[in-house]
PDB file of C-alpha atoms in Angstrom:
ATOM      1  CA  MET K   1       6.295  -0.112  26.960  1.00  0.00           C
ATOM      2  CA  ALA K   2       5.357  -3.670  25.993  1.00  0.00           C
ATOM      3  CA  SER K   3       2.915  -2.349  23.380  1.00  0.00           C
ATOM      4  CA  GLY K   4       5.591  -0.058  21.925  1.00  0.00           C
ATOM      5  CA  LEU K   5       8.149  -2.865  21.736  1.00  0.00           C
ATOM      6  CA  PHE K   6       5.636  -5.169  20.061  1.00  0.00           C
ATOM      7  CA  SER K   7       4.716  -2.488  17.502  1.00  0.00           C
ATOM      8  CA  ALA K   8       8.406  -1.867  16.768  1.00  0.00           C
ATOM      9  CA  ALA K   9       9.002  -5.596  16.301  1.00  0.00           C
ATOM     10  CA  VAL K  10       6.052  -5.896  13.909  1.00  0.00           C
ATOM     11  CA  LEU K  11       7.259  -2.834  11.986  1.00  0.00           C
ATOM     12  CA  LEU K  12      10.759  -4.315  11.677  1.00  0.00           C
ATOM     13  CA  ALA K  13       9.343  -7.650  10.491  1.00  0.00           C
ATOM     14  CA  GLU K  14       7.254  -5.858   7.860  1.00  0.00           C
ATOM     15  CA  ALA K  15      10.314  -3.907   6.702  1.00  0.00           C
ATOM     16  CA  LEU K  16      12.361  -7.092   6.282  1.00  0.00           C
ATOM     17  CA  TYR K  17       9.530  -8.862   4.478  1.00  0.00           C
ATOM     18  CA  LEU K  18       9.079  -5.898   2.123  1.00  0.00           C
ATOM     19  CA  ASN K  19      12.829  -6.018   1.479  1.00  0.00           C
ATOM     20  CA  LYS K  20      12.536  -9.719   0.596  1.00  0.00           C
ATOM     21  CA  VAL K  21       9.650  -9.075  -1.815  1.00  0.00           C
ATOM     22  CA  VAL K  22      11.635  -6.360  -3.603  1.00  0.00           C
ATOM     23  CA  SER K  23      14.774  -8.531  -3.774  1.00  0.00           C
ATOM     24  CA  ASP K  24      13.012 -11.707  -4.923  1.00  0.00           C
ATOM     25  CA  ASN K  25      11.197  -9.898  -7.736  1.00  0.00           C
ATOM     26  CA  LYS K  26      14.172  -7.665  -8.650  1.00  0.00           C
ATOM     27  CA  LEU K  27      12.175  -4.446  -8.493  1.00  0.00           C
ATOM     28  CA  ILE K  28      15.419  -2.482  -8.258  1.00  0.00           C
ATOM     29  CA  GLU K  29      18.868  -3.298  -9.621  1.00  0.00           C
ATOM     30  CA  LYS K  30      20.753  -3.224  -6.305  1.00  0.00           C
ATOM     31  CA  PRO K  31      18.192  -3.745  -3.541  1.00  0.00           C
ATOM     32  CA  GLY K  32      20.373  -4.491  -0.503  1.00  0.00           C
ATOM     33  CA  LEU K  33      18.561  -3.174   2.555  1.00  0.00           C
ATOM     34  CA  LEU K  34      17.267  -0.025   0.873  1.00  0.00           C
ATOM     35  CA  PRO K  35      13.588  -1.082   0.822  1.00  0.00           C
ATOM     36  CA  ALA K  36      13.613  -1.976   4.530  1.00  0.00           C
ATOM     37  CA  LEU K  37      15.436   1.214   5.499  1.00  0.00           C
ATOM     38  CA  GLY K  38      13.141   3.310   3.293  1.00  0.00           C
ATOM     39  CA  PHE K  39      10.045   1.789   4.884  1.00  0.00           C
ATOM     40  CA  LEU K  40      11.361   2.385   8.409  1.00  0.00           C
ATOM     41  CA  LEU K  41      12.304   5.935   7.481  1.00  0.00           C
ATOM     42  CA  PHE K  42       8.884   6.730   6.050  1.00  0.00           C
ATOM     43  CA  SER K  43       7.237   5.122   9.085  1.00  0.00           C
ATOM     44  CA  GLY K  44       9.433   7.230  11.359  1.00  0.00           C
ATOM     45  CA  LEU K  45       8.456  10.363   9.464  1.00  0.00           C
ATOM     46  CA  SER K  46       4.814   9.929  10.440  1.00  0.00           C
ATOM     47  CA  PRO K  47       3.806  12.466  13.105  1.00  0.00           C
ATOM     48  CA  TYR K  48       1.017  10.121  14.201  1.00  0.00           C
ATOM     49  CA  ALA K  49       1.320   7.242  16.647  1.00  0.00           C
ATOM     50  CA  LEU K  50       1.462   3.674  15.350  1.00  0.00           C
ATOM     51  CA  ARG K  51      -2.024   2.168  15.245  1.00  0.00           C
ATOM     52  CA  PRO K  52      -2.866  -1.559  15.148  1.00  0.00           C
ATOM     53  CA  LEU K  53      -5.017  -0.953  12.055  1.00  0.00           C
ATOM     54  CA  GLY K  54      -2.064   0.610  10.250  1.00  0.00           C
ATOM     55  CA  LEU K  55       0.266  -2.271  11.112  1.00  0.00           C
ATOM     56  CA  VAL K  56      -2.245  -4.859   9.907  1.00  0.00           C
ATOM     57  CA  CYS K  57      -2.971  -2.938   6.680  1.00  0.00           C
ATOM     58  CA  ASN K  58       0.748  -2.587   5.914  1.00  0.00           C
ATOM     59  CA  ALA K  59       1.291  -6.330   6.331  1.00  0.00           C
ATOM     60  CA  LEU K  60      -1.701  -7.146   4.131  1.00  0.00           C
ATOM     61  CA  LEU K  61      -0.605  -4.685   1.429  1.00  0.00           C
ATOM     62  CA  ILE K  62       2.852  -6.262   1.227  1.00  0.00           C
ATOM     63  CA  ILE K  63       1.326  -9.729   0.830  1.00  0.00           C
ATOM     64  CA  ILE K  64      -1.187  -8.486  -1.764  1.00  0.00           C
ATOM     65  CA  PHE K  65       1.547  -6.772  -3.800  1.00  0.00           C
ATOM     66  CA  ARG K  66       3.629  -9.943  -3.709  1.00  0.00           C
ATOM     67  CA  LEU K  67       0.725 -12.106  -4.866  1.00  0.00           C
ATOM     68  CA  MET K  68      -0.164  -9.759  -7.725  1.00  0.00           C
ATOM     69  CA  ILE K  69       3.460  -9.632  -8.895  1.00  0.00           C
ATOM     70  CA  LEU K  70       3.737 -13.430  -8.770  1.00  0.00           C
ATOM     71  CA  SER K  71       0.520 -13.829 -10.767  1.00  0.00           C
ATOM     72  CA  TYR K  72       2.224 -12.355 -13.841  1.00  0.00           C
ATOM     73  CA  LYS K  73       4.282 -15.463 -14.619  1.00  0.00           C
ATOM     74  CA  GLN K  74       1.826 -18.101 -13.438  1.00  0.00           C
ATOM     75  CA  PRO K  75       0.021 -19.925 -16.256  1.00  0.00           C
ATOM     76  CA  ARG K  76      -2.988 -20.657 -13.996  1.00  0.00           C
ATOM     77  CA  PRO K  77      -2.976 -18.058 -11.203  1.00  0.00           C
ATOM     78  CA  PHE K  78      -6.508 -18.798 -10.013  1.00  0.00           C
ATOM     79  CA  GLN K  79      -5.600 -19.417  -6.374  1.00  0.00           C
ATOM     80  CA  THR K  80      -3.284 -16.406  -6.315  1.00  0.00           C
ATOM     81  CA  LEU K  81      -5.933 -14.066  -7.710  1.00  0.00           C
ATOM     82  CA  PHE K  82      -8.608 -15.421  -5.386  1.00  0.00           C
ATOM     83  CA  LEU K  83      -6.342 -14.972  -2.354  1.00  0.00           C
ATOM     84  CA  SER K  84      -5.433 -11.437  -3.471  1.00  0.00           C
ATOM     85  CA  GLY K  85      -9.116 -10.592  -3.754  1.00  0.00           C
ATOM     86  CA  PHE K  86      -9.843 -12.165  -0.371  1.00  0.00           C
ATOM     87  CA  LEU K  87      -7.139 -10.090   1.355  1.00  0.00           C
ATOM     88  CA  CYS K  88      -8.371  -6.909  -0.350  1.00  0.00           C
ATOM     89  CA  GLY K  89     -11.906  -7.717   0.798  1.00  0.00           C
ATOM     90  CA  PHE K  90     -10.619  -8.418   4.310  1.00  0.00           C
ATOM     91  CA  MET K  91      -9.005  -4.962   4.354  1.00  0.00           C
ATOM     92  CA  ALA K  92     -12.198  -3.419   2.976  1.00  0.00           C
ATOM     93  CA  SER K  93     -14.110  -4.909   5.916  1.00  0.00           C
ATOM     94  CA  PHE K  94     -12.049  -2.728   8.287  1.00  0.00           C
ATOM     95  CA  HIS K  95     -13.458   0.545   6.973  1.00  0.00           C
ATOM     96  CA  THR K  96     -16.124   1.381   4.407  1.00  0.00           C
ATOM     97  CA  THR K  97     -13.813   3.703   2.471  1.00  0.00           C
ATOM     98  CA  TYR K  98     -11.471   0.772   1.825  1.00  0.00           C
ATOM     99  CA  LEU K  99     -14.048  -0.588  -0.616  1.00  0.00           C
ATOM    100  CA  ILE K 100     -12.047   1.500  -3.077  1.00  0.00           C
ATOM    101  CA  LEU K 101      -9.542  -1.377  -2.977  1.00  0.00           C
ATOM    102  CA  TYR K 102     -11.861  -3.256  -5.333  1.00  0.00           C
ATOM    103  CA  ILE K 103     -11.071  -0.670  -8.004  1.00  0.00           C
ATOM    104  CA  TRP K 104      -7.368  -1.266  -7.447  1.00  0.00           C
ATOM    105  CA  LEU K 105      -7.844  -5.035  -7.507  1.00  0.00           C
ATOM    106  CA  ILE K 106      -9.560  -4.986 -10.889  1.00  0.00           C
ATOM    107  CA  ILE K 107      -7.055  -2.521 -12.397  1.00  0.00           C
ATOM    108  CA  ALA K 108      -4.114  -4.544 -11.050  1.00  0.00           C
ATOM    109  CA  THR K 109      -5.589  -7.772 -12.424  1.00  0.00           C
ATOM    110  CA  LEU K 110      -6.028  -6.191 -15.859  1.00  0.00           C
ATOM    111  CA  ILE K 111      -2.456  -4.870 -15.773  1.00  0.00           C
ATOM    112  CA  MET K 112      -0.737  -8.056 -14.605  1.00  0.00           C
ATOM    113  CA  ARG K 113      -2.875 -10.563 -16.501  1.00  0.00           C
ATOM    114  CA  PRO K 114      -4.353 -10.836 -20.024  1.00  0.00           C
ATOM    115  CA  LEU K 115      -7.963  -9.774 -20.305  1.00  0.00           C
ATOM    116  CA  SER K 116      -9.947 -12.730 -18.944  1.00  0.00           C
ATOM    117  CA  ALA K 117     -13.471 -12.742 -17.541  1.00  0.00           C
ATOM    118  CA  ARG K 118     -12.686 -15.863 -15.506  1.00  0.00           C
ATOM    119  CA  GLU K 119      -9.759 -14.237 -13.714  1.00  0.00           C
ATOM    120  CA  TRP K 120     -11.762 -11.076 -13.087  1.00  0.00           C
ATOM    121  CA  LEU K 121     -14.589 -13.153 -11.592  1.00  0.00           C
ATOM    122  CA  LEU K 122     -12.144 -15.037  -9.369  1.00  0.00           C
ATOM    123  CA  SER K 123     -10.694 -11.783  -8.023  1.00  0.00           C
ATOM    124  CA  SER K 124     -14.193 -10.410  -7.452  1.00  0.00           C
ATOM    125  CA  ALA K 125     -15.308 -13.624  -5.731  1.00  0.00           C
ATOM    126  CA  GLY K 126     -12.327 -13.442  -3.397  1.00  0.00           C
ATOM    127  CA  PHE K 127     -13.140  -9.811  -2.582  1.00  0.00           C
ATOM    128  CA  ILE K 128     -16.764 -10.666  -1.745  1.00  0.00           C
ATOM    129  CA  MET K 129     -15.939 -13.736   0.372  1.00  0.00           C
ATOM    130  CA  PRO K 130     -15.062 -11.884   3.660  1.00  0.00           C
ATOM    131  CA  PHE K 131     -18.376 -10.024   3.472  1.00  0.00           C
ATOM    132  CA  TYR K 132     -20.164 -13.344   2.868  1.00  0.00           C
ATOM    133  CA  PHE K 133     -18.657 -14.781   6.051  1.00  0.00           C
ATOM    134  CA  LEU K 134     -19.516 -11.588   7.943  1.00  0.00           C
ATOM    135  CA  ILE K 135     -23.150 -11.582   6.765  1.00  0.00           C
ATOM    136  CA  ALA K 136     -23.494 -15.312   7.498  1.00  0.00           C
ATOM    137  CA  GLY K 137     -22.152 -14.824  11.037  1.00  0.00           C
ATOM    138  CA  LEU K 138     -24.482 -11.904  11.696  1.00  0.00           C
ATOM    139  CA  TYR K 139     -27.432 -13.851  10.297  1.00  0.00           C
ATOM    140  CA  LEU K 140     -26.751 -16.896  12.473  1.00  0.00           C
ATOM    141  CA  THR K 141     -26.536 -14.683  15.585  1.00  0.00           C
ATOM    142  CA  ASP K 142     -29.702 -12.716  14.676  1.00  0.00           C
ATOM    143  CA  GLN K 143     -27.729  -9.486  14.367  1.00  0.00           C
ATOM    144  CA  LEU K 144     -28.045  -8.968  10.610  1.00  0.00           C
ATOM    145  CA  ALA K 145     -28.651  -5.307   9.751  1.00  0.00           C
ATOM    146  CA  GLY K 146     -27.443  -3.112   6.909  1.00  0.00           C
ATOM    147  CA  ARG K 147     -25.322  -0.865   9.095  1.00  0.00           C
ATOM    148  CA  ALA K 148     -23.831  -3.798  10.969  1.00  0.00           C
ATOM    149  CA  PHE K 149     -21.612  -4.783   8.047  1.00  0.00           C
ATOM    150  CA  LEU K 150     -21.789  -1.795   5.695  1.00  0.00           C
ATOM    151  CA  PRO K 151     -22.006   1.516   7.595  1.00  0.00           C
ATOM    152  CA  THR K 152     -22.939   4.723   5.806  1.00  0.00           C
ATOM    153  CA  LEU K 153     -20.135   6.363   3.863  1.00  0.00           C
ATOM    154  CA  GLN K 154     -19.051   9.602   5.501  1.00  0.00           C
ATOM    155  CA  TRP K 155     -16.678  11.852   3.600  1.00  0.00           C
ATOM    156  CA  GLU K 156     -15.296  14.987   5.202  1.00  0.00           C
ATOM    157  CA  PHE K 157     -13.768  17.504   2.815  1.00  0.00           C
ATOM    158  CA  SER K 158     -12.907  20.110   5.457  1.00  0.00           C
ATOM    159  CA  VAL K 159      -9.194  20.933   5.587  1.00  0.00           C
ATOM    160  CA  PRO K 160      -7.752  20.610   9.113  1.00  0.00           C
ATOM    161  CA  ALA K 161      -5.173  22.970  10.563  1.00  0.00           C
ATOM    162  CA  PHE K 162      -1.888  21.115   9.967  1.00  0.00           C
ATOM    163  CA  THR K 163       1.187  21.906  12.019  1.00  0.00           C
ATOM    164  CA  LEU K 164       4.405  22.750  10.191  1.00  0.00           C
ATOM    165  CA  GLN K 165       5.792  19.272  10.812  1.00  0.00           C
ATOM    166  CA  GLU K 166       2.624  17.582   9.537  1.00  0.00           C
ATOM    167  CA  GLY K 167       2.698  19.741   6.407  1.00  0.00           C
ATOM    168  CA  LEU K 168       6.333  18.827   5.737  1.00  0.00           C
ATOM    169  CA  VAL K 169       5.676  15.124   6.302  1.00  0.00           C
ATOM    170  CA  TRP K 170       2.647  15.100   3.991  1.00  0.00           C
ATOM    171  CA  THR K 171       4.674  16.909   1.344  1.00  0.00           C
ATOM    172  CA  CYS K 172       7.524  14.392   1.598  1.00  0.00           C
ATOM    173  CA  MET K 173       5.214  11.367   1.476  1.00  0.00           C
ATOM    174  CA  ILE K 174       3.498  12.624  -1.681  1.00  0.00           C
ATOM    175  CA  ILE K 175       6.156  14.620  -3.531  1.00  0.00           C
ATOM    176  CA  LEU K 176       9.168  12.341  -3.018  1.00  0.00           C
ATOM    177  CA  PRO K 177       7.630   9.255  -4.720  1.00  0.00           C
ATOM    178  CA  LEU K 178       6.522  11.389  -7.664  1.00  0.00           C
ATOM    179  CA  MET K 179       9.970  12.976  -7.846  1.00  0.00           C
ATOM    180  CA  SER K 180      11.510   9.506  -7.794  1.00  0.00           C
ATOM    181  CA  LEU K 181       9.361   8.443 -10.742  1.00  0.00           C
ATOM    182  CA  ALA K 182      10.421  11.539 -12.656  1.00  0.00           C
ATOM    183  CA  VAL K 183      14.120  10.929 -11.971  1.00  0.00           C
ATOM    184  CA  SER K 184      14.195   7.134 -12.380  1.00  0.00           C
ATOM    185  CA  GLY K 185      11.573   6.815 -15.117  1.00  0.00           C
ATOM    186  CA  GLY K 186      14.166   6.179 -17.812  1.00  0.00           C
ATOM    187  CA  GLN K 187      15.858   3.519 -15.705  1.00  0.00           C
ATOM    188  CA  LEU K 188      12.570   1.770 -14.926  1.00  0.00           C
ATOM    189  CA  GLY K 189      11.614   1.852 -18.606  1.00  0.00           C
ATOM    190  CA  LYS K 190      14.610  -0.380 -19.408  1.00  0.00           C
ATOM    191  CA  MET K 191      13.656  -3.069 -16.908  1.00  0.00           C
ATOM    192  CA  VAL K 192      11.702  -6.228 -17.720  1.00  0.00           C
ATOM    193  CA  ILE K 193       7.974  -5.918 -18.331  1.00  0.00           C
ATOM    194  CA  GLN K 194       7.075  -7.617 -15.035  1.00  0.00           C
ATOM    195  CA  VAL K 195       8.883  -4.873 -13.092  1.00  0.00           C
ATOM    196  CA  ARG K 196       7.263  -2.106 -15.151  1.00  0.00           C
ATOM    197  CA  LYS K 197       3.821  -3.596 -14.566  1.00  0.00           C
ATOM    198  CA  SER K 198       4.611  -3.944 -10.853  1.00  0.00           C
ATOM    199  CA  TYR K 199       5.429  -0.261 -10.528  1.00  0.00           C
ATOM    200  CA  LEU K 200       2.289   0.601 -12.441  1.00  0.00           C
ATOM    201  CA  ILE K 201       0.019  -1.190  -9.958  1.00  0.00           C
ATOM    202  CA  ILE K 202       1.992   0.390  -7.103  1.00  0.00           C
ATOM    203  CA  LEU K 203       1.391   3.828  -8.615  1.00  0.00           C
ATOM    204  CA  VAL K 204      -2.349   3.109  -8.850  1.00  0.00           C
ATOM    205  CA  MET K 205      -2.398   2.149  -5.155  1.00  0.00           C
ATOM    206  CA  PHE K 206      -0.462   5.324  -4.310  1.00  0.00           C
ATOM    207  CA  LEU K 207      -3.027   7.502  -6.093  1.00  0.00           C
ATOM    208  CA  LEU K 208      -5.962   5.687  -4.468  1.00  0.00           C
ATOM    209  CA  ALA K 209      -4.342   6.068  -1.037  1.00  0.00           C
ATOM    210  CA  ILE K 210      -4.095   9.821  -1.633  1.00  0.00           C
ATOM    211  CA  LEU K 211      -7.782   9.821  -2.590  1.00  0.00           C
ATOM    212  CA  VAL K 212      -8.628   8.113   0.711  1.00  0.00           C
ATOM    213  CA  MET K 213      -6.595  10.769   2.535  1.00  0.00           C
ATOM    214  CA  ILE K 214      -8.497  13.532   0.779  1.00  0.00           C
ATOM    215  CA  LEU K 215     -11.842  11.980   1.662  1.00  0.00           C
ATOM    216  CA  HIS K 216     -10.896  11.858   5.340  1.00  0.00           C
ATOM    217  CA  LEU K 217      -8.790  14.949   5.938  1.00  0.00           C
ATOM    218  CA  LYS K 218     -10.659  15.588   9.170  1.00  0.00           C
ATOM    219  CA  GLN K 219      -8.978  12.518  10.696  1.00  0.00           C
ATOM    220  CA  PRO K 220      -5.814  11.985   8.621  1.00  0.00           C
ATOM    221  CA  PHE K 221      -4.080   9.889  11.274  1.00  0.00           C
ATOM    222  CA  VAL K 222      -6.567   7.020  10.783  1.00  0.00           C
ATOM    223  CA  HIS K 223      -5.569   6.222   7.189  1.00  0.00           C
ATOM    224  CA  PHE K 224      -2.110   7.802   6.913  1.00  0.00           C
ATOM    225  CA  SER K 225      -0.386   4.412   7.068  1.00  0.00           C
ATOM    226  CA  LEU K 226      -1.905   3.475   3.690  1.00  0.00           C
ATOM    227  CA  LEU K 227       0.761   5.661   2.094  1.00  0.00           C
ATOM    228  CA  HIS K 228       3.726   3.919   3.715  1.00  0.00           C
ATOM    229  CA  ILE K 229       4.045   0.890   1.426  1.00  0.00           C
ATOM    230  CA  PRO K 230       3.321   2.484  -1.998  1.00  0.00           C
ATOM    231  CA  SER K 231       5.363   5.589  -1.141  1.00  0.00           C
ATOM    232  CA  THR K 232       8.326   3.439  -0.107  1.00  0.00           C
ATOM    233  CA  LEU K 233       8.186   1.242  -3.210  1.00  0.00           C
ATOM    234  CA  LEU K 234       7.979   4.250  -5.517  1.00  0.00           C
ATOM    235  CA  PHE K 235      10.757   6.093  -3.704  1.00  0.00           C
ATOM    236  CA  ILE K 236      13.506   3.453  -3.482  1.00  0.00           C
ATOM    237  CA  PRO K 237      14.516   3.613  -7.203  1.00  0.00           C
ATOM    238  CA  PHE K 238      15.573   7.204  -6.499  1.00  0.00           C
ATOM    239  CA  PHE K 239      18.730   5.972  -4.721  1.00  0.00           C
ATOM    240  CA  ASN K 240      19.978   4.090  -7.789  1.00  0.00           C
ATOM    241  CA  SER K 241      19.372   6.985 -10.187  1.00  0.00           C
ATOM    242  CA  PHE K 242      22.563   8.935  -9.424  1.00  0.00           C
ATOM    243  CA  LYS K 243      26.156   8.104 -10.259  1.00  0.00           C
ATOM    244  CA  ARG K 244      27.278   9.808  -7.053  1.00  0.00           C
ATOM    245  CA  ASP K 245      25.739   9.247  -3.652  1.00  0.00           C
ATOM    246  CA  TYR K 246      25.853  12.746  -2.216  1.00  0.00           C
ATOM    247  CA  VAL K 247      22.350  13.706  -3.427  1.00  0.00           C
ATOM    248  CA  PRO K 248      20.605  10.648  -1.889  1.00  0.00           C
ATOM    249  CA  ASN K 249      22.731  10.973   1.251  1.00  0.00           C
ATOM    250  CA  LEU K 250      21.752  14.617   1.740  1.00  0.00           C
ATOM    251  CA  LEU K 251      18.103  13.702   1.243  1.00  0.00           C
ATOM    252  CA  ILE K 252      18.350  10.888   3.809  1.00  0.00           C
ATOM    253  CA  LEU K 253      19.940  13.243   6.345  1.00  0.00           C
ATOM    254  CA  GLY K 254      17.152  15.737   5.783  1.00  0.00           C
ATOM    255  CA  LEU K 255      14.469  13.077   6.249  1.00  0.00           C
ATOM    256  CA  LEU K 256      16.170  11.775   9.404  1.00  0.00           C
ATOM    257  CA  ALA K 257      16.251  15.305  10.825  1.00  0.00           C
ATOM    258  CA  LEU K 258      12.546  15.706  10.027  1.00  0.00           C
ATOM    259  CA  ALA K 259      11.739  12.330  11.614  1.00  0.00           C
ATOM    260  CA  LEU K 260      13.507  13.340  14.834  1.00  0.00           C
ATOM    261  CA  LEU K 261      11.447  16.511  15.199  1.00  0.00           C
ATOM    262  CA  ARG K 262       8.755  15.970  17.807  1.00  0.00           C
TER     263      ARG K 262
END
């Protein structure tokens, strides 16, 4: 019970912090509590139990997104880019497949910043730094071995037997953000360039998270939480795309009903 309460408290704190990031950077016209409620709803949709790895990754992703968005208007964002790279590298140290975050880091840096070799090198240096500390610690304790810090990549392409609920949840987590982009694309196109760039790097993370899911379909519960943050951020503009609220309200009721199915 204590573990469940702690996980719920961390999840609520992450939802409120995500809401603050969206509000501070004006990613939607009328944020309110929609980002926090959307994140909690998508987290409640998950048919898998909350895992400590998922909670930590969600918190890190929110911070990384915030740093990358802030780097757009900074004249000298060297510390911001280095810290973003360090946090991405820290996440990559959790699981070998998360090395794909380096691709996202470079793409996001190129999107948010002008083309600069110095900024790219700073992001890359930050990404490498956690592995440097790890290798140094293993070396000093005489435990340095290739598989100790970089295990062999194992990709399983076999399709597991999903239950009906799991199939519906996966469909909602993937289709709803894409549907939101299709519906609110015109609205997002009228927003300032910082917001458009922000949604572009979020979309790249969303696609890379789906790729990670595909590479590990045999154990989807391990990495399913990677979809929570990008799916939420892509989905929330959907609620401001209608003049009347009955369509979003019906969708929310349907998602709540699906989340309550156990």
